[in-house]
Short mmCIF file of C-alpha atoms in Angstrom, two decimals:
data_model
loop_
_atom_site.label_atom_id
_atom_site.label_comp_id
_atom_site.label_asym_id
_atom_site.label_seq_id
_atom_site.Cartn_x
_atom_site.Cartn_y
_atom_site.Cartn_z
CA UNK A 1 -27.99 26.81 -10.80
CA UNK A 2 -24.55 26.50 -12.34
CA UNK A 3 -23.03 25.64 -8.98
CA UNK A 4 -25.64 22.95 -8.36
CA UNK A 5 -24.96 21.44 -11.78
CA UNK A 6 -21.22 21.51 -11.09
CA UNK A 7 -21.69 19.72 -7.76
CA UNK A 8 -23.79 17.01 -9.36
CA UNK A 9 -21.20 16.55 -12.12
CA UNK A 10 -18.35 16.33 -9.65
CA UNK A 11 -20.31 13.94 -7.43
CA UNK A 12 -20.93 11.76 -10.49
CA UNK A 13 -17.17 11.63 -11.11
CA UNK A 14 -16.60 10.56 -7.52
CA UNK A 15 -19.25 7.82 -7.76
CA UNK A 16 -17.67 6.49 -10.93
CA UNK A 17 -14.24 6.56 -9.32
CA UNK A 18 -15.49 4.61 -6.30
CA UNK A 19 -17.21 2.06 -8.55
CA UNK A 20 -14.01 1.47 -10.51
CA UNK A 21 -11.82 1.27 -7.41
CA UNK A 22 -14.25 -0.99 -5.52
CA UNK A 23 -14.55 -3.27 -8.54
CA UNK A 24 -10.79 -3.70 -8.46
CA UNK A 25 -10.90 -4.47 -4.75
CA UNK A 26 -13.68 -7.02 -5.26
CA UNK A 27 -11.81 -9.08 -7.82
CA UNK A 28 -8.59 -9.59 -5.89
CA UNK A 29 -9.48 -11.69 -2.80
CA UNK A 30 -11.04 -14.53 -4.83
CA UNK A 31 -8.42 -14.38 -7.58
CA UNK A 32 -5.58 -14.58 -5.05
CA UNK A 33 -7.35 -17.36 -3.16
CA UNK A 34 -7.73 -19.48 -6.29
CA UNK A 35 -4.18 -18.87 -7.48
CA UNK A 36 -2.71 -19.55 -4.02
CA UNK A 37 -4.65 -22.82 -3.83
CA UNK A 38 -3.32 -23.87 -7.26
CA UNK A 39 0.23 -23.27 -6.07
CA UNK A 40 -0.22 -24.87 -2.63
CA UNK A 41 -3.31 -26.99 -2.02
CA UNK A 42 -2.51 -27.25 1.70
CA UNK A 43 -3.72 -23.68 2.23
CA UNK A 44 -0.52 -22.45 3.86
CA UNK A 45 0.35 -20.07 1.02
CA UNK A 46 -3.18 -18.62 1.06
CA UNK A 47 -2.90 -18.09 4.80
CA UNK A 48 0.38 -16.20 4.49
CA UNK A 49 -1.02 -14.14 1.61
CA UNK A 50 -3.99 -13.17 3.83
CA UNK A 51 -1.74 -12.41 6.77
CA UNK A 52 0.45 -10.17 4.59
CA UNK A 53 -2.61 -8.33 3.28
CA UNK A 54 -4.20 -7.97 6.71
CA UNK A 55 -1.03 -6.96 8.58
CA UNK A 56 -0.27 -4.29 5.96
CA UNK A 57 -3.79 -2.87 6.35
CA UNK A 58 -3.29 -2.77 10.11
CA UNK A 59 0.05 -0.96 9.85
CA UNK A 60 -1.42 1.55 7.39
CA UNK A 61 -4.56 2.09 9.49
CA UNK A 62 -2.47 2.78 12.61
CA UNK A 63 -0.42 5.28 10.63
CA UNK A 64 -3.61 6.97 9.42
CA UNK A 65 -4.76 7.35 13.00
CA UNK A 66 -1.63 9.30 13.90
CA UNK A 67 -1.54 11.88 11.11
CA UNK A 68 -3.74 14.96 10.60
CA UNK A 69 -6.43 15.06 7.93
CA UNK A 70 -4.81 15.70 4.53
CA UNK A 71 -5.45 19.14 3.02
CA UNK A 72 -6.02 17.64 -0.45
CA UNK A 73 -7.91 14.33 0.05
CA UNK A 74 -8.15 13.55 -3.69
CA UNK A 75 -4.36 13.40 -3.94
CA UNK A 76 -4.23 10.74 -1.23
CA UNK A 77 -6.99 8.79 -3.03
CA UNK A 78 -4.95 8.89 -6.22
CA UNK A 79 -1.91 7.71 -4.25
CA UNK A 80 -3.97 4.82 -2.83
CA UNK A 81 -5.13 3.73 -6.30
CA UNK A 82 -1.65 4.20 -7.74
CA UNK A 83 -0.07 2.07 -5.00
CA UNK A 84 -2.56 -0.75 -5.52
CA UNK A 85 -2.11 -0.62 -9.28
CA UNK A 86 1.68 -0.68 -8.80
CA UNK A 87 1.38 -3.78 -6.63
CA UNK A 88 -0.54 -5.55 -9.39
CA UNK A 89 1.73 -4.38 -12.23
CA UNK A 90 4.83 -5.41 -10.29
CA UNK A 91 3.39 -8.88 -9.70
CA UNK A 92 2.35 -9.18 -13.35
CA UNK A 93 5.83 -8.26 -14.59
CA UNK A 94 7.41 -10.75 -12.20
CA UNK A 95 5.09 -13.56 -13.33
CA UNK A 96 5.88 -12.83 -16.99
CA UNK A 97 9.65 -12.84 -16.41
CA UNK A 98 10.01 -15.71 -13.92
CA UNK A 99 8.31 -19.08 -13.89
CA UNK A 100 9.27 -20.02 -10.34
CA UNK A 101 8.88 -18.67 -6.80
CA UNK A 102 5.37 -17.34 -7.32
CA UNK A 103 4.58 -17.74 -3.64
CA UNK A 104 6.87 -15.00 -2.27
CA UNK A 105 5.79 -12.66 -5.10
CA UNK A 106 2.12 -13.14 -4.16
CA UNK A 107 2.89 -12.39 -0.52
CA UNK A 108 4.85 -9.21 -1.33
CA UNK A 109 2.18 -7.98 -3.74
CA UNK A 110 -0.54 -8.62 -1.13
CA UNK A 111 1.39 -6.65 1.47
CA UNK A 112 1.81 -3.64 -0.85
CA UNK A 113 -1.81 -3.84 -1.87
CA UNK A 114 -2.94 -3.95 1.74
CA UNK A 115 -0.72 -1.05 2.72
CA UNK A 116 -2.18 1.36 0.15
CA UNK A 117 -5.84 0.27 0.39
CA UNK A 118 -6.86 1.94 3.71
CA UNK A 119 -5.91 5.43 2.45
CA UNK A 120 -8.81 5.57 -0.02
CA UNK A 121 -11.92 5.37 2.18
CA UNK A 122 -11.31 8.07 4.83
CA UNK A 123 -10.21 10.59 2.23
CA UNK A 124 -13.26 9.79 0.11
CA UNK A 125 -15.44 10.89 3.02
CA UNK A 126 -13.41 14.09 3.48
CA UNK A 127 -13.80 14.84 -0.22
CA UNK A 128 -17.57 14.27 -0.08
CA UNK A 129 -17.86 16.67 2.85
CA UNK A 130 -15.96 19.30 0.85
CA UNK A 131 -17.83 19.23 -2.45
CA UNK A 132 -21.43 18.48 -1.44
CA UNK A 133 -24.14 20.04 0.70
CA UNK A 134 -25.90 18.14 3.49
CA UNK A 135 -28.81 16.83 1.43
CA UNK A 136 -26.63 15.96 -1.56
CA UNK A 137 -24.15 14.32 0.75
CA UNK A 138 -26.85 12.10 2.26
CA UNK A 139 -28.03 10.94 -1.17
CA UNK A 140 -24.54 10.23 -2.49
CA UNK A 141 -23.57 8.33 0.68
CA UNK A 142 -26.68 6.18 0.34
CA UNK A 143 -25.84 5.49 -3.30
CA UNK A 144 -22.22 4.62 -2.48
CA UNK A 145 -23.37 2.28 0.30
CA UNK A 146 -25.70 0.44 -2.06
CA UNK A 147 -22.96 0.20 -4.71
CA UNK A 148 -20.53 -1.12 -2.10
CA UNK A 149 -22.96 -3.85 -0.99
CA UNK A 150 -23.61 -4.87 -4.61
CA UNK A 151 -19.92 -5.06 -5.48
CA UNK A 152 -19.16 -6.91 -2.24
CA UNK A 153 -21.67 -9.57 -3.28
CA UNK A 154 -20.65 -9.70 -6.96
CA UNK A 155 -16.87 -9.55 -6.36
CA UNK A 156 -16.30 -13.21 -5.44
CA UNK A 157 -18.43 -14.45 -8.35
CA UNK A 158 -16.81 -12.15 -10.90
CA UNK A 159 -13.34 -12.80 -9.53
CA UNK A 160 -13.72 -16.57 -9.73
CA UNK A 161 -15.27 -16.41 -13.22
CA UNK A 162 -12.48 -14.20 -14.60
CA UNK A 163 -9.69 -16.13 -12.91
CA UNK A 164 -10.92 -19.52 -14.13
CA UNK A 165 -11.98 -18.23 -17.55
CA UNK A 166 -9.20 -15.82 -18.47
CA UNK A 167 -6.41 -16.69 -16.04
CA UNK A 168 -4.77 -14.97 -13.07
CA UNK A 169 -2.56 -12.71 -15.19
CA UNK A 170 -5.57 -11.37 -17.08
CA UNK A 171 -7.24 -10.49 -13.75
CA UNK A 172 -4.14 -8.51 -12.76
CA UNK A 173 -4.39 -6.55 -16.00
CA UNK A 174 -8.12 -5.86 -15.53
CA UNK A 175 -7.56 -4.86 -11.89
CA UNK A 176 -4.83 -2.43 -12.88
CA UNK A 177 -7.10 -0.78 -15.43
CA UNK A 178 -9.87 -0.31 -12.85
CA UNK A 179 -7.50 1.74 -10.73
CA UNK A 180 -6.29 3.75 -13.72
CA UNK A 181 -9.93 4.61 -14.50
CA UNK A 182 -10.53 5.56 -10.89
CA UNK A 183 -7.49 7.85 -10.85
CA UNK A 184 -8.71 9.57 -14.04
CA UNK A 185 -12.05 10.43 -12.40
CA UNK A 186 -10.48 11.52 -9.10
CA UNK A 187 -8.06 13.82 -10.92
CA UNK A 188 -10.88 16.38 -11.35
CA UNK A 189 -10.74 16.94 -7.56
CA UNK A 190 -6.95 17.39 -7.42
CA UNK A 191 -7.04 20.92 -5.93
CA UNK A 192 -10.15 20.51 -3.75
CA UNK A 193 -9.27 21.17 -0.12
CA UNK A 194 -10.73 19.30 2.81
CA UNK A 195 -12.84 21.26 5.28
CA UNK A 196 -10.00 21.28 7.78
CA UNK A 197 -7.80 22.72 5.07
CA UNK A 198 -10.35 25.35 4.10
CA UNK A 199 -10.65 26.89 7.54
CA UNK A 200 -8.74 26.80 10.79
CA UNK A 201 -9.83 27.87 14.22
CA UNK A 202 -7.28 30.38 15.53
CA UNK A 203 -8.36 29.91 19.11
CA UNK A 204 -7.35 26.27 18.91
CA UNK A 205 -3.81 27.30 18.06
CA UNK A 206 -3.35 29.60 21.00
CA UNK A 207 -5.42 27.89 23.66
CA UNK A 208 -3.46 26.18 26.40
CA UNK A 209 -4.60 22.73 27.42
CA UNK A 210 -6.34 22.68 30.79
CA UNK A 211 -4.89 20.52 33.58
CA UNK A 212 -8.08 18.46 33.53
CA UNK A 213 -7.63 17.63 29.85
CA UNK A 214 -3.91 17.07 30.24
CA UNK A 215 -4.45 14.48 32.95
CA UNK A 216 -5.04 10.93 31.79
CA UNK A 217 -7.57 9.32 34.11
CA UNK A 218 -7.56 5.63 34.96
CA UNK A 219 -10.49 4.24 33.01
CA UNK A 220 -11.95 0.83 33.83
CA UNK A 221 -14.57 -0.75 31.66
CA UNK A 222 -17.55 -2.43 33.35
CA UNK A 223 -17.28 -6.15 33.93
CA UNK A 224 -19.84 -7.00 31.24
CA UNK A 225 -17.73 -5.19 28.64
CA UNK A 226 -14.59 -7.06 29.65
CA UNK A 227 -16.45 -10.38 29.47
CA UNK A 228 -17.84 -9.37 26.09
CA UNK A 229 -14.39 -8.56 24.74
CA UNK A 230 -13.23 -12.03 25.75
CA UNK A 231 -16.04 -13.60 23.75
CA UNK A 232 -15.32 -11.37 20.74
CA UNK A 233 -11.66 -12.34 20.87
CA UNK A 234 -12.68 -15.99 20.53
CA UNK A 235 -15.18 -15.19 17.75
CA UNK A 236 -12.55 -13.10 15.92
CA UNK A 237 -10.07 -15.99 16.15
CA UNK A 238 -12.68 -18.31 14.67
CA UNK A 239 -13.41 -15.83 11.87
CA UNK A 240 -9.70 -15.60 11.06
CA UNK A 241 -9.39 -19.38 11.00
CA UNK A 242 -12.43 -19.78 8.72
CA UNK A 243 -11.10 -17.03 6.47
CA UNK A 244 -8.17 -19.31 5.63
CA UNK A 245 -9.79 -22.72 6.04
CA UNK A 246 -13.03 -22.14 4.12
CA UNK A 247 -11.59 -21.38 0.67
CA UNK A 248 -9.09 -24.23 0.98
CA UNK A 249 -11.68 -26.76 2.16
CA UNK A 250 -14.37 -25.77 -0.37
CA UNK A 251 -12.01 -25.69 -3.37
CA UNK A 252 -10.37 -28.96 -2.33
CA UNK A 253 -13.63 -30.92 -1.90
CA UNK A 254 -15.83 -29.29 -4.52
CA UNK A 255 -14.45 -26.90 -7.13
CA UNK A 256 -12.65 -23.61 -7.42
CA UNK A 257 -15.72 -21.82 -8.81
CA UNK A 258 -17.82 -23.04 -5.89
CA UNK A 259 -15.82 -20.91 -3.49
CA UNK A 260 -16.99 -17.76 -5.26
CA UNK A 261 -20.61 -18.75 -4.59
CA UNK A 262 -19.96 -19.57 -0.94
CA UNK A 263 -18.14 -16.25 -0.38
CA UNK A 264 -21.06 -14.38 -1.94
CA UNK A 265 -23.59 -16.28 0.20
CA UNK A 266 -21.62 -15.33 3.31
CA UNK A 267 -21.62 -11.69 2.23
CA UNK A 268 -25.35 -11.88 1.53
CA UNK A 269 -25.94 -13.30 5.02
CA UNK A 270 -23.97 -10.46 6.58
CA UNK A 271 -25.91 -7.89 4.54
CA UNK A 272 -29.22 -9.49 5.57
CA UNK A 273 -28.14 -9.39 9.20
CA UNK A 274 -27.29 -5.69 8.91
CA UNK A 275 -30.74 -5.00 7.46
CA UNK A 276 -32.56 -7.10 10.07
CA UNK A 277 -30.65 -5.45 12.94
CA UNK A 278 -32.61 -2.24 12.38
CA UNK A 279 -35.91 -3.97 13.23
CA UNK A 280 -37.37 -3.05 16.66
CA UNK A 281 -37.69 -6.69 17.73
CA UNK A 282 -33.94 -6.96 18.36
CA UNK A 283 -34.16 -4.37 21.13
CA UNK A 284 -36.03 -6.98 23.19
CA UNK A 285 -33.34 -9.64 22.68
CA UNK A 286 -30.47 -9.43 25.14
CA UNK A 287 -26.99 -9.17 23.64
CA UNK A 288 -25.76 -12.13 25.73
CA UNK A 289 -28.32 -14.39 24.07
CA UNK A 290 -27.30 -13.11 20.65
CA UNK A 291 -23.65 -13.81 21.43
CA UNK A 292 -24.43 -17.32 22.65
CA UNK A 293 -26.37 -17.94 19.43
CA UNK A 294 -23.39 -16.56 17.48
CA UNK A 295 -20.96 -18.96 19.18
CA UNK A 296 -23.33 -21.85 18.39
CA UNK A 297 -23.58 -20.67 14.76
CA UNK A 298 -19.81 -20.64 14.36
CA UNK A 299 -19.55 -24.08 15.94
CA UNK A 300 -22.06 -25.28 13.35
CA UNK A 301 -20.12 -23.46 10.62
CA UNK A 302 -16.90 -25.27 11.57
CA UNK A 303 -18.61 -28.67 11.73
CA UNK A 304 -20.27 -28.13 8.36
CA UNK A 305 -17.00 -26.97 6.80
CA UNK A 306 -15.02 -30.02 7.87
CA UNK A 307 -17.61 -32.80 8.18
CA UNK A 308 -20.47 -32.10 5.79
CA UNK A 309 -20.40 -33.47 2.24
CA UNK A 310 -23.20 -31.16 1.14
CA UNK A 311 -22.34 -27.73 -0.25
CA UNK A 312 -25.86 -26.61 0.67
CA UNK A 313 -25.24 -27.32 4.35
CA UNK A 314 -22.01 -25.32 4.19
CA UNK A 315 -23.82 -22.46 2.42
CA UNK A 316 -26.57 -22.34 5.06
CA UNK A 317 -24.02 -22.43 7.91
CA UNK A 318 -21.97 -19.66 6.23
CA UNK A 319 -24.95 -17.37 5.73
CA UNK A 320 -26.26 -17.97 9.26
CA UNK A 321 -22.96 -17.13 10.97
CA UNK A 322 -22.60 -14.05 8.75
CA UNK A 323 -26.09 -12.79 9.62
CA UNK A 324 -25.67 -13.37 13.37
CA UNK A 325 -22.24 -11.72 13.36
CA UNK A 326 -23.82 -8.56 11.93
CA UNK A 327 -26.78 -8.58 14.32
CA UNK A 328 -24.74 -9.29 17.46
CA UNK A 329 -21.96 -6.91 16.40
CA UNK A 330 -24.31 -3.98 15.81
CA UNK A 331 -26.05 -4.62 19.14
CA UNK A 332 -22.64 -4.73 20.85
CA UNK A 333 -21.60 -1.43 19.27
CA UNK A 334 -24.80 0.25 20.46
CA UNK A 335 -24.14 -0.96 24.01
CA UNK A 336 -20.66 0.57 23.90
CA UNK A 337 -22.01 3.84 22.58
CA UNK A 338 -24.44 4.02 25.50
CA UNK A 339 -21.69 4.00 28.13
CA UNK A 340 -22.03 7.01 30.48
CA UNK A 341 -18.87 8.92 29.55
CA UNK A 342 -16.86 9.79 26.44
CA UNK A 343 -13.75 8.30 28.03
CA UNK A 344 -15.46 4.94 28.52
CA UNK A 345 -16.85 4.96 24.99
CA UNK A 346 -13.38 5.67 23.60
CA UNK A 347 -11.75 2.95 25.72
CA UNK A 348 -14.48 0.53 24.65
CA UNK A 349 -13.83 1.26 20.95
CA UNK A 350 -10.06 1.00 21.31
CA UNK A 351 -10.22 -2.33 23.13
CA UNK A 352 -12.74 -3.67 20.63
CA UNK A 353 -10.41 -2.79 17.77
CA UNK A 354 -7.48 -4.45 19.53
CA UNK A 355 -9.50 -7.62 19.95
CA UNK A 356 -10.13 -7.87 16.20
CA UNK A 357 -6.55 -6.87 15.45
CA UNK A 358 -5.27 -9.77 17.52
CA UNK A 359 -7.95 -12.40 17.00
CA UNK A 360 -8.14 -12.56 13.20
CA UNK A 361 -4.43 -13.15 12.47
CA UNK A 362 -4.24 -15.62 15.38
CA UNK A 363 -6.97 -17.64 13.70
CA UNK A 364 -5.11 -17.49 10.39
CA UNK A 365 -1.90 -18.67 12.05
CA UNK A 366 -3.78 -21.47 13.79
CA UNK A 367 -4.85 -22.79 10.41
CA UNK A 368 -1.37 -22.32 8.93
CA UNK A 369 0.32 -24.37 11.65
CA UNK A 370 -2.42 -27.02 11.90
CA UNK A 371 -3.37 -27.25 8.20
CA UNK A 372 -2.80 -31.02 8.23
CA UNK A 373 -4.49 -31.57 11.61
CA UNK A 374 -8.07 -30.47 11.09
CA UNK A 375 -9.31 -32.54 14.00
CA UNK A 376 -7.02 -30.76 16.47
CA UNK A 377 -7.83 -27.25 15.22
CA UNK A 378 -11.56 -28.04 15.15
CA UNK A 379 -11.42 -29.34 18.73
CA UNK A 380 -9.53 -26.27 19.95
CA UNK A 381 -12.00 -23.85 18.39
CA UNK A 382 -15.06 -25.75 19.61
CA UNK A 383 -13.72 -25.69 23.16
CA UNK A 384 -12.98 -21.96 22.88
CA UNK A 385 -16.46 -21.21 21.52
CA UNK A 386 -17.95 -23.22 24.41
CA UNK A 387 -15.93 -21.12 26.85
CA UNK A 388 -17.17 -17.94 25.19
CA UNK A 389 -20.78 -19.11 25.50
CA UNK A 390 -20.26 -19.94 29.19
CA UNK A 391 -18.76 -16.49 29.81
CA UNK A 392 -21.95 -14.96 28.43
CA UNK A 393 -23.94 -16.90 31.05
CA UNK A 394 -22.04 -15.24 33.91
CA UNK A 395 -24.27 -12.77 35.86
CA UNK A 396 -21.67 -9.96 35.57
CA UNK A 397 -21.64 -10.38 31.81
CA UNK A 398 -25.09 -8.82 31.64
CA UNK A 399 -25.09 -5.06 30.87
CA UNK A 400 -26.89 -3.10 33.55
CA UNK A 401 -29.55 -0.64 32.41
CA UNK A 402 -28.79 2.89 33.50
#
């Protein structure tokens, strides 16, 4: 009884820590977008801020993939929160001391923030596995997922309201305090070991690798997967472009607060798509058709963003592309997981990650270099999306049922 009560108390601390940390994460993208736009209405500064944030996350994620699971996951979570708080405090101090050269300071702060952010999530899962039983773990994971969706939706609205109402510096102060609160809650798990740290398998230390495992076979993905990766590369490039172009275009033509609503509508569309993807009806719809519809949705999203004078049209286009991205993406992942061997599944996942790693920053750079030539960038992306749709029509792009 006492142990059960202790577990519930410690799980409560973890939930509160995640809420505080996620709240801090939710405020920053919109706050940085609004402040970057104020400093440079062309959108170039915002693009470089996003590239700095995204590239740092990539570097950190690659590093995470190469190191063993930490023995004390809570300590890494505290380090993640401390690093993000330090990035905000450093930027705040700079802005208080110097009136000029805000742009480079925003870029450096974004890079530091992005570098420390990826260390929180994986270690949170390790910590959950260490302190909770199977049934408790399921309930807490469901709760954390619901909290994450809610904060993901509320973040842009709250971030825009605080930035416009209190100012960018006040948001940095609030964000720093959210991470301090998170660290205070996580501190109760300081000496909790991960499962890998609690027990080791001696046979794994002494066993010699077999020649079969030592050999690296030549793995070739099926043609449909290669074609699919091509289409996802184009979609990822479009997503990266819109990630920079949308806030700039919306804030320039409407208002800064409007962007918070559009970002939330896009997140709501993605959440709706994730919920709808679990319905049985999608099993009857071929992935190729979903991907063609997705390409058409992003073409409509681009046209609405640059040509429509109605914020409602932009909102509908944003939510539609978000929903179809989730539905098509989940269907695509399931196809990859159904490949006949573990080696093929792993290669599929690695290539899919590379596609997103390359495509999103390419789209951001496309906007940065063609910020004053919307017609050219729009034409390039519409042609690429048309190519992606045509690739999906190719007979060898259709996954074969085993």
